[in-house]
Short mmCIF file of C-alpha atoms and ligand atoms in Angstrom, two decimals:
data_model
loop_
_atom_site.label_atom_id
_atom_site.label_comp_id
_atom_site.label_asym_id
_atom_site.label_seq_id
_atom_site.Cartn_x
_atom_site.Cartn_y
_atom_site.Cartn_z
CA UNK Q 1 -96.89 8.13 105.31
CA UNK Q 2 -100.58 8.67 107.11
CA UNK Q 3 -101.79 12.21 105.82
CA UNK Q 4 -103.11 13.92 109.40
CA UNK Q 5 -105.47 16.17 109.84
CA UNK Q 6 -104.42 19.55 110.92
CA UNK Q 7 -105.05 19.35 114.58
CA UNK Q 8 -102.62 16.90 114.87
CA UNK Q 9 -100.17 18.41 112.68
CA UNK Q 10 -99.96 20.71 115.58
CA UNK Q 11 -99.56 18.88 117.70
CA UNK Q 12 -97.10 16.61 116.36
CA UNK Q 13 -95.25 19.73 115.06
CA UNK Q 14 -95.45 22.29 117.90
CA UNK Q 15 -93.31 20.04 120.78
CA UNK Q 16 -89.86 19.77 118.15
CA UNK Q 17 -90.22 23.41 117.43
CA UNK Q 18 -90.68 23.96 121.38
CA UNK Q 19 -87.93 21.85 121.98
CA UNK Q 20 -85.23 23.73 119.38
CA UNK Q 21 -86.38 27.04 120.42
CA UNK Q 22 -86.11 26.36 124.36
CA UNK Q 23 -82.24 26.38 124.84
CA UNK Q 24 -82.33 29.95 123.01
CA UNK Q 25 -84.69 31.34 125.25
CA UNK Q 26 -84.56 32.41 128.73
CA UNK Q 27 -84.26 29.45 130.63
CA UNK Q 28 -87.99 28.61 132.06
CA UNK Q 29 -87.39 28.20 135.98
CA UNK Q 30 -90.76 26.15 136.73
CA UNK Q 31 -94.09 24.55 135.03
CA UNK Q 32 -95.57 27.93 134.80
CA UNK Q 33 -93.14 28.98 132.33
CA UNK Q 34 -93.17 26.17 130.49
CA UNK Q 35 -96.69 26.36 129.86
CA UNK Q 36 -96.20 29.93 128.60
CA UNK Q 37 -93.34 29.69 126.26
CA UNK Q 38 -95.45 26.46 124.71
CA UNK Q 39 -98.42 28.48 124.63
CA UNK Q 40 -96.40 31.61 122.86
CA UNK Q 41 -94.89 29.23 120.26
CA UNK Q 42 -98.44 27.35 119.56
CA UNK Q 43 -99.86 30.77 118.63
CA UNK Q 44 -96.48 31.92 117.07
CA UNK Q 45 -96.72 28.08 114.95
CA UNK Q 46 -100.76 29.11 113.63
CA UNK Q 47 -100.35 32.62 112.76
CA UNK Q 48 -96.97 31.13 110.82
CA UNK Q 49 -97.49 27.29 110.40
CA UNK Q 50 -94.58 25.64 108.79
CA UNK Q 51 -94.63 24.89 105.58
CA UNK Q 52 -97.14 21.48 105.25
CA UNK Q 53 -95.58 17.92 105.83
CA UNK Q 54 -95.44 16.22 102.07
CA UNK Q 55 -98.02 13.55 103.18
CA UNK Q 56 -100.50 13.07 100.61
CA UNK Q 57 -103.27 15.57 101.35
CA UNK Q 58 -107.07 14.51 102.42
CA UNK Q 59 -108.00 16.79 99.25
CA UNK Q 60 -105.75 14.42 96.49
CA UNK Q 61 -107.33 11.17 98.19
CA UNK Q 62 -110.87 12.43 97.27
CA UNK Q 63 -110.08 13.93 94.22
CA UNK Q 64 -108.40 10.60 92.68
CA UNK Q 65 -111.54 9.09 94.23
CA UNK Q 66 -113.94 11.14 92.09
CA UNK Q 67 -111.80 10.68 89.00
CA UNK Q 68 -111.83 6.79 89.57
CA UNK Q 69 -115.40 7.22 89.90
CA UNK Q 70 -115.91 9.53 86.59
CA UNK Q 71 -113.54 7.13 84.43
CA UNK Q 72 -115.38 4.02 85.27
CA UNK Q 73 -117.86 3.73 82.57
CA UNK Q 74 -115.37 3.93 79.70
CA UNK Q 75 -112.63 2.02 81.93
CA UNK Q 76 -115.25 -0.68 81.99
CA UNK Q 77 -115.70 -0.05 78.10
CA UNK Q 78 -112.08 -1.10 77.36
CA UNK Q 79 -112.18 -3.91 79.63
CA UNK Q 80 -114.85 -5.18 77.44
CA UNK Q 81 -112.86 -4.75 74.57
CA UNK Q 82 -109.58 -6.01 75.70
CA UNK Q 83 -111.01 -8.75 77.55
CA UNK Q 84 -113.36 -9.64 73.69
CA UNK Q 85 -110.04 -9.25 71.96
CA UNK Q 86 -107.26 -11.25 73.30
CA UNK Q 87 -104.12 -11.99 71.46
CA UNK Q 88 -101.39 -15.12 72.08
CA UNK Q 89 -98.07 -14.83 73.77
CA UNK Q 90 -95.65 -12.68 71.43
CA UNK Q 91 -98.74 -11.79 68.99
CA UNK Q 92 -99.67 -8.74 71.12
CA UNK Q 93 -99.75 -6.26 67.74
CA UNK Q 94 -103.43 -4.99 67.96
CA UNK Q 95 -103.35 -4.75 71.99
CA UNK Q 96 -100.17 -3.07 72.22
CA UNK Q 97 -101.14 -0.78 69.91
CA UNK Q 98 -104.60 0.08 71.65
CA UNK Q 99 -102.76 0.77 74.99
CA UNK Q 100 -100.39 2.81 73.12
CA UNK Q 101 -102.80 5.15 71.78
CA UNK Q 102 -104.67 5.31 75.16
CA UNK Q 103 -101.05 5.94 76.87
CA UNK Q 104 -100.39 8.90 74.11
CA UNK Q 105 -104.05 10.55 74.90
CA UNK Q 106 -102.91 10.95 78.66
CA UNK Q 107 -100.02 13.37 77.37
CA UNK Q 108 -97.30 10.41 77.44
CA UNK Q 109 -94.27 10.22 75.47
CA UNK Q 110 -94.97 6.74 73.58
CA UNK Q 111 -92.86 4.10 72.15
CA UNK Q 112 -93.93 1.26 70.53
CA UNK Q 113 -92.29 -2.49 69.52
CA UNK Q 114 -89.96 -2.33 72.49
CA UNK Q 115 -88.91 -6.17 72.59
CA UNK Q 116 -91.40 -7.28 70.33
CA UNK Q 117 -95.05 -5.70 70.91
CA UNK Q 118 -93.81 -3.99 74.17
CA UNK Q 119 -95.06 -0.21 74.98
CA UNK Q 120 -93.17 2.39 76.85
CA UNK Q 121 -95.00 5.48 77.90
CA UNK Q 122 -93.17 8.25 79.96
CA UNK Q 123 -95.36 10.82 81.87
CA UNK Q 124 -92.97 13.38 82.97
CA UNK Q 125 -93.69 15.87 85.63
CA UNK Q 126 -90.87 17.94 86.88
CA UNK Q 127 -88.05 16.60 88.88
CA UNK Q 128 -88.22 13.66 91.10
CA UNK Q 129 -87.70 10.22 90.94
CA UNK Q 130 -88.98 7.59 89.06
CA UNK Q 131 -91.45 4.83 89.48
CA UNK Q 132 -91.75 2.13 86.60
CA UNK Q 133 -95.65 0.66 86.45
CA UNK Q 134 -96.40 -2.39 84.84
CA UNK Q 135 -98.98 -4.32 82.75
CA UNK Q 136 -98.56 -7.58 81.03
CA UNK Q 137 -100.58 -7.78 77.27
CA UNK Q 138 -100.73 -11.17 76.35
CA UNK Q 139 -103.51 -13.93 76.71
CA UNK Q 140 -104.12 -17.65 76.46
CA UNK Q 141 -104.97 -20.80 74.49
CA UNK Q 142 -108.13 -21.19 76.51
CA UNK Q 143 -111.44 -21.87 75.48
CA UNK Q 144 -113.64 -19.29 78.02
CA UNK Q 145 -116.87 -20.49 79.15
CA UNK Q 146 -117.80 -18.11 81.92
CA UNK Q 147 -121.00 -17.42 79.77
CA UNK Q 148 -120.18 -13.34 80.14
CA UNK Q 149 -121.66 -11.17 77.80
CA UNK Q 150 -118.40 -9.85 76.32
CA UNK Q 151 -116.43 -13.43 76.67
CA UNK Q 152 -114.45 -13.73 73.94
CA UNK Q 153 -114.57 -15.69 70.58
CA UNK Q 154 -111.23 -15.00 69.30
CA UNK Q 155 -109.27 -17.70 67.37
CA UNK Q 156 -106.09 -17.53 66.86
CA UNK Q 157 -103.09 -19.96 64.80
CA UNK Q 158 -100.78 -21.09 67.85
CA UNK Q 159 -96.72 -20.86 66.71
CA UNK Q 160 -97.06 -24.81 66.03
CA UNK Q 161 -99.49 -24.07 63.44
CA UNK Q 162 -102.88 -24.91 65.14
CA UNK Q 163 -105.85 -22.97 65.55
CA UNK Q 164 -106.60 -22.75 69.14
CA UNK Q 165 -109.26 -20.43 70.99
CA UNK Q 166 -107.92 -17.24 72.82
CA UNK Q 167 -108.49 -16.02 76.06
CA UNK Q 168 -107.66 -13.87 78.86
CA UNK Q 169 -107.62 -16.31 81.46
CA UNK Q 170 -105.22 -14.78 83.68
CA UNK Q 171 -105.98 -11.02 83.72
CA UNK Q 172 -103.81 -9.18 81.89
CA UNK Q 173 -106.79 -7.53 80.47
CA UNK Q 174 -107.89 -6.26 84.11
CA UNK Q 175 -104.07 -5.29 84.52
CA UNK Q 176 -103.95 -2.99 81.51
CA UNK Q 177 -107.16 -1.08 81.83
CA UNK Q 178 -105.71 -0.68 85.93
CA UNK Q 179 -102.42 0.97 84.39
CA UNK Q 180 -104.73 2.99 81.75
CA UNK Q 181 -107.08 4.21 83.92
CA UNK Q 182 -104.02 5.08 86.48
CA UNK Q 183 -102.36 7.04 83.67
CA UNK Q 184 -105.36 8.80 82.98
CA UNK Q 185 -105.72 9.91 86.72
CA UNK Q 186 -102.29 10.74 86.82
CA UNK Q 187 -102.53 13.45 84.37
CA UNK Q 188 -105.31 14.81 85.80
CA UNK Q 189 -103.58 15.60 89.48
CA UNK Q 190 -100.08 16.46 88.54
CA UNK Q 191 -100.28 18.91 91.65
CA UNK Q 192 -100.06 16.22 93.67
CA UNK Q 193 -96.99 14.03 92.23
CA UNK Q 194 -93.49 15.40 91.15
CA UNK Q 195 -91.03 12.95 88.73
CA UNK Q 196 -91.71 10.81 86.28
CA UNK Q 197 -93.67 7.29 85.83
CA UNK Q 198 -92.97 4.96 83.18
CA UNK Q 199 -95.94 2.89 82.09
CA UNK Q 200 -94.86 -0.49 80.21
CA UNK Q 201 -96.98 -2.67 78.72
CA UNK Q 202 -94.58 -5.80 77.96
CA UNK Q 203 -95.99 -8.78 75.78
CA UNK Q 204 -95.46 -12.33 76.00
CA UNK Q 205 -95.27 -13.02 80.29
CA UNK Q 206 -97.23 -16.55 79.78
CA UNK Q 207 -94.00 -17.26 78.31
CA UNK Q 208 -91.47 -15.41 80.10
CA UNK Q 209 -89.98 -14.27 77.43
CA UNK Q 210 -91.18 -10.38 77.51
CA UNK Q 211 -89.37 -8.91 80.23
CA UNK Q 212 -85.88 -9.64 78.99
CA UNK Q 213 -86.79 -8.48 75.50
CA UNK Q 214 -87.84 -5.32 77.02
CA UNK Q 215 -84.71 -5.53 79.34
CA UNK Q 216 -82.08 -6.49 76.34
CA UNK Q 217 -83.88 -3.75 74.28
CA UNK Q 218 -82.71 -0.74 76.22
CA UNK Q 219 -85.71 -0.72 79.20
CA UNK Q 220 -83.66 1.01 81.79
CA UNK Q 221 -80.70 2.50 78.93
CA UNK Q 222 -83.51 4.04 76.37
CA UNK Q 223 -85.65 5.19 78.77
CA UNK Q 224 -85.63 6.99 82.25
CA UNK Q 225 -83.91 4.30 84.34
CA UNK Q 226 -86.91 3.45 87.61
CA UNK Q 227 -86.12 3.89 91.30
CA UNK Q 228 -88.75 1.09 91.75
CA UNK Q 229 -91.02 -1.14 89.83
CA UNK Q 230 -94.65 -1.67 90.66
CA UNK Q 231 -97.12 -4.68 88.98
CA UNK Q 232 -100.31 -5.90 90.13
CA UNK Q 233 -101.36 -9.58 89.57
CA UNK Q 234 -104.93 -10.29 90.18
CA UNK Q 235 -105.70 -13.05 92.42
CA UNK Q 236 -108.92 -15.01 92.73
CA UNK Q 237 -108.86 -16.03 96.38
CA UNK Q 238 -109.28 -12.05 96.91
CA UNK Q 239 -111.87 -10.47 97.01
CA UNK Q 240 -112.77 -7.51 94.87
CA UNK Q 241 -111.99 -4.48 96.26
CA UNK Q 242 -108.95 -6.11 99.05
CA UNK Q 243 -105.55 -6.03 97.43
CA UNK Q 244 -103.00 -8.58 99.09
CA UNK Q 245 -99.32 -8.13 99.47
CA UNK Q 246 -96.26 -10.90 99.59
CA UNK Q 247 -92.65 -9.47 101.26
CA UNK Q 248 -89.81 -11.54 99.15
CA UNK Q 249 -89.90 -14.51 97.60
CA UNK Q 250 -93.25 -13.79 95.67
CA UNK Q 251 -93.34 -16.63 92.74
CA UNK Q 252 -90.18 -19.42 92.43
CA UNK Q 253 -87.82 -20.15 90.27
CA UNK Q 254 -89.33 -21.49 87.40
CA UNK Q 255 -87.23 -24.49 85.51
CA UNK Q 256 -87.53 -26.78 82.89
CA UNK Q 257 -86.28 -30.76 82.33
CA UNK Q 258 -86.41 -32.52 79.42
CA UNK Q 259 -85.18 -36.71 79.86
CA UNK Q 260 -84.32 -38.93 77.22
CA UNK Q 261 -84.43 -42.36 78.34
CA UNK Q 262 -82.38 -44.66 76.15
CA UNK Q 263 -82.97 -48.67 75.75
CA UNK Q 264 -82.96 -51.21 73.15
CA UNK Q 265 -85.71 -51.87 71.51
CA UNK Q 266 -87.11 -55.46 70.01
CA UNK Q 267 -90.24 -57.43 69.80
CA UNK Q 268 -92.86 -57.25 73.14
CA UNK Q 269 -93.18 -61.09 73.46
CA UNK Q 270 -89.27 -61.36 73.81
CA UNK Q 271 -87.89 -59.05 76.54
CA UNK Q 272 -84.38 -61.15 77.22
CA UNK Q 273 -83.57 -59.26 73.94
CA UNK Q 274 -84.05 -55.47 74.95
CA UNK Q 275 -83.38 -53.06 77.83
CA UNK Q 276 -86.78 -51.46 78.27
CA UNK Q 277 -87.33 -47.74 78.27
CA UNK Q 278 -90.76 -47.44 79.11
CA UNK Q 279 -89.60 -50.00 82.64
CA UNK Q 280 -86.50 -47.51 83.21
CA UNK Q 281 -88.49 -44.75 82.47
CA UNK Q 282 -91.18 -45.87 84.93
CA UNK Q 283 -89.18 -46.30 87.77
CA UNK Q 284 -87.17 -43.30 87.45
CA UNK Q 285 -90.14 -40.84 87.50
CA UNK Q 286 -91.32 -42.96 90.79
CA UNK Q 287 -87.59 -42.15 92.08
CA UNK Q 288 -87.65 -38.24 91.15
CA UNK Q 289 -90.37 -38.25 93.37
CA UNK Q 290 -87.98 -38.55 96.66
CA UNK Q 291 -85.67 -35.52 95.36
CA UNK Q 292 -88.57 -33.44 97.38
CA UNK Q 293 -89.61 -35.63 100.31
CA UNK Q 294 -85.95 -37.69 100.86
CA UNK Q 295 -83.28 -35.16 99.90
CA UNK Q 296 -84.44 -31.45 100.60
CA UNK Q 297 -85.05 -29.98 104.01
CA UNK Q 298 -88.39 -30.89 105.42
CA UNK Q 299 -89.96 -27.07 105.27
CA UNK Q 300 -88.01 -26.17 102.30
CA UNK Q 301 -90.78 -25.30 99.40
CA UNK Q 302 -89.78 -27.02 96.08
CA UNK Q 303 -92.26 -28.55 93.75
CA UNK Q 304 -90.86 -31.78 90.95
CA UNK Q 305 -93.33 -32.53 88.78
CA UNK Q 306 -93.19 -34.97 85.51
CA UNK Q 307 -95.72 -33.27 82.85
CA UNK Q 308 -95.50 -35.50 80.22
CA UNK Q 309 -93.78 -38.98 79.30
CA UNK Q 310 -93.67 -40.23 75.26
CA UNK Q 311 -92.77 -43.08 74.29
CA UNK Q 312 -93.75 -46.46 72.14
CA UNK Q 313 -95.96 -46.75 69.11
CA UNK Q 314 -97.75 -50.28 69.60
CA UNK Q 315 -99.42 -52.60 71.86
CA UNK Q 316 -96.21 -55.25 71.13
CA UNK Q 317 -93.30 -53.02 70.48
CA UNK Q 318 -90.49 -52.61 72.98
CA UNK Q 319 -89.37 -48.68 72.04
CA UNK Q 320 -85.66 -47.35 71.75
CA UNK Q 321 -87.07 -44.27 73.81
CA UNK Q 322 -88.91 -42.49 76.16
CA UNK Q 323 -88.92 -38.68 77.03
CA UNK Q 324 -90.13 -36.82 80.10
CA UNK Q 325 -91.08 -33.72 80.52
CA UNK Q 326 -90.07 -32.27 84.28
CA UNK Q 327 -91.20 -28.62 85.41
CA UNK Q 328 -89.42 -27.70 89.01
CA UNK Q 329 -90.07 -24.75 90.93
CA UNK Q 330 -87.54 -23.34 93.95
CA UNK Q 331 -87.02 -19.91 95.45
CA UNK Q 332 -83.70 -20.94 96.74
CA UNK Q 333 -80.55 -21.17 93.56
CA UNK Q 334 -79.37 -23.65 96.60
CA UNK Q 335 -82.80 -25.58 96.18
CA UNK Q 336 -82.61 -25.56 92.05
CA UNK Q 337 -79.09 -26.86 92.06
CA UNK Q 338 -79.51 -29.53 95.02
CA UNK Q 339 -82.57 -30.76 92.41
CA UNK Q 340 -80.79 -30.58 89.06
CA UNK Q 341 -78.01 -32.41 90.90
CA UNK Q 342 -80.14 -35.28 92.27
CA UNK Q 343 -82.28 -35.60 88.83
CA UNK Q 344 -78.88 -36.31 87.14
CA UNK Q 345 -77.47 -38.63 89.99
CA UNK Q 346 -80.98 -40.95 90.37
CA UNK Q 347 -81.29 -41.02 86.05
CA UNK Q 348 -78.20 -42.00 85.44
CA UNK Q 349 -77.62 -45.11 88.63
CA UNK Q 350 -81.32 -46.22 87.09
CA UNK Q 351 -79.66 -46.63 84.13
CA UNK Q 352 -76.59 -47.85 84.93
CA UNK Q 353 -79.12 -50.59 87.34
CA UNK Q 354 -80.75 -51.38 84.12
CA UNK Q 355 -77.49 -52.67 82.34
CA UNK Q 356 -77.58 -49.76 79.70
CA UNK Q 357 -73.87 -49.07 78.12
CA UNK Q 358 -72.62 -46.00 78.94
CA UNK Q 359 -73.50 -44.44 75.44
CA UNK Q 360 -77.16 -45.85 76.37
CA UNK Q 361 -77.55 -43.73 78.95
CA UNK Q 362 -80.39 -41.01 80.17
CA UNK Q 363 -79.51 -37.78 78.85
CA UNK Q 364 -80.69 -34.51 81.07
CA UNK Q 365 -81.20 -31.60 79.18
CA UNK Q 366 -82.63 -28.05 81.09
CA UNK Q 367 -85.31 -26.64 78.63
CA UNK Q 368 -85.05 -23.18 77.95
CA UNK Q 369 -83.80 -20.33 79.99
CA UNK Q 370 -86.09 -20.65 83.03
CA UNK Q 371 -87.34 -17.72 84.87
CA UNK Q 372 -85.67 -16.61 88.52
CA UNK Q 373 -87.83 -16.14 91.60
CA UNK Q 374 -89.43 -13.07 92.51
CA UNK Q 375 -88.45 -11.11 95.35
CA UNK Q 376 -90.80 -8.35 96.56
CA UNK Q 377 -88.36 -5.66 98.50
CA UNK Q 378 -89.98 -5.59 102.21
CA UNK Q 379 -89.07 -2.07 102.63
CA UNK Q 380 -90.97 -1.06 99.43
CA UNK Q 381 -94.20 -3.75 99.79
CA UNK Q 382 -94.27 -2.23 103.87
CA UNK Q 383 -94.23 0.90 102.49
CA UNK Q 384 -97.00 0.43 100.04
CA UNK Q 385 -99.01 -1.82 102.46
CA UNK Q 386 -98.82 1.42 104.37
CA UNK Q 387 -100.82 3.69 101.66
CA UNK Q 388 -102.76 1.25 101.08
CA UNK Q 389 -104.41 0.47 104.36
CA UNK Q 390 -105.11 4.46 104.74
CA UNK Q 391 -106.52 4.82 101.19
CA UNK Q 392 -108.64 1.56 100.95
CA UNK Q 393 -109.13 0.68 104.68
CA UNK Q 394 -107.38 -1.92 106.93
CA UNK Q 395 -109.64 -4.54 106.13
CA UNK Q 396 -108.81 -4.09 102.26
CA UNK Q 397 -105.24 -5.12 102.59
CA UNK Q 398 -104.35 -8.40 103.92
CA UNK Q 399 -101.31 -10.72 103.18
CA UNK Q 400 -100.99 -13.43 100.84
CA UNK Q 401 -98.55 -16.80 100.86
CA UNK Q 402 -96.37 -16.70 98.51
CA UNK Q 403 -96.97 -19.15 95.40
CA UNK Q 404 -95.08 -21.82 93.45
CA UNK Q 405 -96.05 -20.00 89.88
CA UNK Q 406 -93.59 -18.06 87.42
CA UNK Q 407 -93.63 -14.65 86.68
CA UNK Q 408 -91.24 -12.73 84.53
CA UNK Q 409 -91.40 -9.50 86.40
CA UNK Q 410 -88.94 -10.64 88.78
CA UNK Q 411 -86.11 -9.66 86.62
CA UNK Q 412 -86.47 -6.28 86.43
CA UNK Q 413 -85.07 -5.87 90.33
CA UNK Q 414 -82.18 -8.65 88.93
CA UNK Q 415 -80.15 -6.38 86.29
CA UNK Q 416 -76.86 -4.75 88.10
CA UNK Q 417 -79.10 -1.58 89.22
CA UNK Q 418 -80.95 -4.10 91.67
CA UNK Q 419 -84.08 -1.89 91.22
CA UNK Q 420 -86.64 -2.97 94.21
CA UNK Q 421 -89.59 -4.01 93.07
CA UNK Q 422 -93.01 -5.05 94.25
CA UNK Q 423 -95.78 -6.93 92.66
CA UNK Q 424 -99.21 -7.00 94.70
CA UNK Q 425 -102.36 -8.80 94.66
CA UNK Q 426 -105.49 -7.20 93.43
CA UNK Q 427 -108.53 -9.13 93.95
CA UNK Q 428 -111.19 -10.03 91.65
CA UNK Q 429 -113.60 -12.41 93.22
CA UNK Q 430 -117.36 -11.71 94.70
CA UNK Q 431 -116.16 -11.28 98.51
CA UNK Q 432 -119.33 -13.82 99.51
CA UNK Q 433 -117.82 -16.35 96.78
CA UNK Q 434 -114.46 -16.25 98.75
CA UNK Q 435 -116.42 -16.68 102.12
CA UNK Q 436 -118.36 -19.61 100.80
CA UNK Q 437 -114.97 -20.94 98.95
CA UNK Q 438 -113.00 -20.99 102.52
CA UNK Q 439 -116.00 -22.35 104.08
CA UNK Q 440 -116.52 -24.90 101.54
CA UNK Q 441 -112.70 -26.00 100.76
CA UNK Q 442 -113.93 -25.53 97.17
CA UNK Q 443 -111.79 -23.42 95.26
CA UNK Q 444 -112.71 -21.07 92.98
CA UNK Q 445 -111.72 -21.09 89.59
CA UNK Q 446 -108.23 -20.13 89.07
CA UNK Q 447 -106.22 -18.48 86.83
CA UNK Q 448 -105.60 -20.27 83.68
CA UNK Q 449 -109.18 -21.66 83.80
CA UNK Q 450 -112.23 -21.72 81.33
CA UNK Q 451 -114.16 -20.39 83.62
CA UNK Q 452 -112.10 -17.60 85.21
CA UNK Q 453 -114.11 -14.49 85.52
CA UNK Q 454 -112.58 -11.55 87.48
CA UNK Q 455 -115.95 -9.11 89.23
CA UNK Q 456 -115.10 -5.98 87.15
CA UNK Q 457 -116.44 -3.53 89.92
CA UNK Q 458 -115.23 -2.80 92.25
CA UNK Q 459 -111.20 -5.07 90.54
CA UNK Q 460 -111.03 -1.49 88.32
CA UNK Q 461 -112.22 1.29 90.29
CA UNK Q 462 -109.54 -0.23 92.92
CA UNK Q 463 -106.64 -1.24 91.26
CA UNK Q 464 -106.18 2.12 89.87
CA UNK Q 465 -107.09 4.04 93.15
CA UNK Q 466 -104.10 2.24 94.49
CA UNK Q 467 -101.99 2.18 91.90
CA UNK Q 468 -102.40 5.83 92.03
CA UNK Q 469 -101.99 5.85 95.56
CA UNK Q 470 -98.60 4.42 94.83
CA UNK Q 471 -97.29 6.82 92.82
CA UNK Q 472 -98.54 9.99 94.97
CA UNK Q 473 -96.46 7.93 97.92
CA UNK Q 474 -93.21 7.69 95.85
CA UNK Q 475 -93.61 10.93 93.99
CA UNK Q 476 -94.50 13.02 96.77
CA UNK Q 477 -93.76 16.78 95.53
CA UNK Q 478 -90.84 17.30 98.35
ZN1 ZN B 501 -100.86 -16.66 83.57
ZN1 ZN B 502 -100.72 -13.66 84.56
#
């Protein structure tokens, strides 16, 4: 809701209270009248305005502002630190901790090693609903070479025992200093919001595993259960300063295919003797490649792709096996199952083509749990897209495709309470990088890479300014 300036609060207030007080007054008989009763009830309506419209006042907007503004330096001073101290997937301890303590300091109600290193801090301010904020913790096994001063030099033992370089490649340390920074601000203008905001900070999201621990550890049963759920994910095709938004599917379904393809193995110079895994193996990947463009509705967006394939130890060795690797992403449960159907079907007629016995077979296995699509509610993303246009501008806020990636926060609007939820963009790049990158076709460095380097000003000073934004819209004192 667009905050308006008083003149046209009178205006936009005066005709309804003309129109309710009309039939109780003497009835007007032509224009003349008319003019006069609206001109008594304007005067009545400024000596005794109504009470104000809850929009969010001029006053908060600049005041958050200022605070942004203030907080910078020392935001920017945790950045550095988070960003110089990253920690692996499910190794969050000395991160979690840190936003903990920074959580507590804004008056929060803390609690720490909620599903695993997850953080839970409750600001309460009267009563109102409740809005659930969220920052991912963890980094990744990325070597940075962006050449910043505070890049980071952290090594770290992976959970398969080797000693890999950390990074945060993907932002979570712009993410938590946004939802520290928003906390702070919060505390500071409680006038201005009435309810509560829960601030989580949930480890391990590279690996999808955080959000259900946080979920299966009493998220929405321990703690004040949300009305909706807000994340940010930065996004390098956006400039810093622009946040982007997504309505529904956001990021896919997220599922992984392990193959075992059988044969019989013997010696390289005498193939009459086998039934060749690395051959069958070969022309099934070639045949998983028309599940997409053969079987699925042309405009339907699914992505197969074969990661990895093992097998064989010598030059003139015929193996016993071969294993693939498949990742698939979907937004449609239709989609996933039409492809997990097909994978079986095409694996197993290769293999029955290649004169393998039934116990010879290729064996399917799904990897893991996968991770379910992520729907942004329209109603809530218009909503925000709203507040966010007024507070940052029109040109700040544009709209962004959806993507084929995984990300775990779907699943808190997929419990029975069917929370909406909303996960927007934040940019991070040097706006005339982007316009050289779209001129160019060259992209620029993407999540996940060596060389990813979010612009920290104005990324901060705007991702809490909304985020803030965000909550004054939802908490509006009624
Ligand atoms: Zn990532
Ligand atoms: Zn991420």
């Amino acid at each position: 809701m667009k905050s308006l300036p008083m003149k046209q609060l009178v205006t936009a207030d005066v005709s309804p209270r003309i129109r309710r007080l009309a039939p109780t007054q003497s009835a007007p008989t032509d224009v003349g009248d008319h003019r006069l009763l609206a001109t008594f009830c304007a005067v009545v309506f400024l000596a005794f305005p109504l009470p104000m419209r809850a929009a969010v006042p001029e006053d908060a907007r600049e005041l958050v502002k200022a605070r942004v503004a203030e907080d910078y330096p020392t935001l920017f001073a945790l950045y550095q630190h988070l960003h110089a101290n990253p920690e692996l997937s499910l190794h969050e301890e000395k991160t979690a901790a840190r936003i903990a303590e920074e959580l507590r300091r804004t008056g929060g109600e803390v609690t720490e090693k909620v599903g695993g290193h997850g953080v839970v801090g409750v600001l309460r301010n009267g009563a109102g609903p409740t809005l659930l904020l969220r920052t991912d913790l963890d980094a990744l096994p990325v070597t940075e070479k962006t050449g910043l001063p505070y890049a980071s030099r952290a090594r770290a033992t992976d959970d398969w025992g080797n000693e890999v370089d950390v990074m945060h490649a993907c932002g979570h340390d712009a993410h938590m200093t946004v939802l520290v920074g928003t906390a702070r601000v919060l505390s500071q203008v409680k006038d201005h919001w009435r309810g509560t905001v829960v601030l989580i900070g949930q480890p391990a999201e590279e690996v999808g595993a955080g959000a259900k621990a946080m979920l299966a550890d009493g998220l929405f049963t321990r703690f004040p259960k949300p009305d909706w759920c807000f994340a940010w994910h930065v996004k390098p095709e956006v400039p810093a300063g622009t946040v982007a938004f997504t309505e529904g599917a956001t990021f896919a379904n997220v599922d992984s295919v392990d193959i075992a393809v059988y044969g019989v193995g013997g010696h390289g110079s005498a193939p009459q003797t086998t039934r060749d895994p690395v051959v069958l193996a070969a022309q099934i990947v070639l045949a998983l490649q028309t599940i997409v463009s053969r079987e699925l509705t042309p405009g339907e967006p699914a992505v197969l792709t074969v990661g990895s394939i093992h097998g064989g130890t010598k030059h003139n060795i015929i193996p016993d096996e071969v294993r693939l690797q498949l990742t698939l992403r979907s937004y449609s449960a239709e989609t996933r199952d039409r492809m997990i159907t097909a994978i079986r079907r095409i694996t197993r007629g290769l293999g029955l083509a290649a004169g393998l016995p039934e116990d010879r077979l290729p064996l399917v296995a799904m990897g893991g749990a996968g991770l379910p699509a992520a729907y942004n509610d329209p109603n809530l993303t218009r909503r925000l897209t709203t507040v966010f246009k007024d507070w940052l501008g029109e040109s700040q806020v544009r709209e962004a495709k959806p993507t084929m990636g995984g990300e775990d926060f779907g699943l808190y609007g997929q419990t029975a309470d069917h929370i909406p939820i909303t996960l927007f963009w934040l940019g991070i790049s040097d706006p005339a990088a982007v316009t050289e990158s779209e001129k160019s076709g060259q992209p620029l460095p993407s999540a996940h890479s060596s060389l990813f380097a979010p612009v920290p000003e104005p990324t901060i000073k705007t991702g809490v300014t909304a985020m803030t934004a965000a909550v004054l819209e939802l908490l509006r004192p009624q």
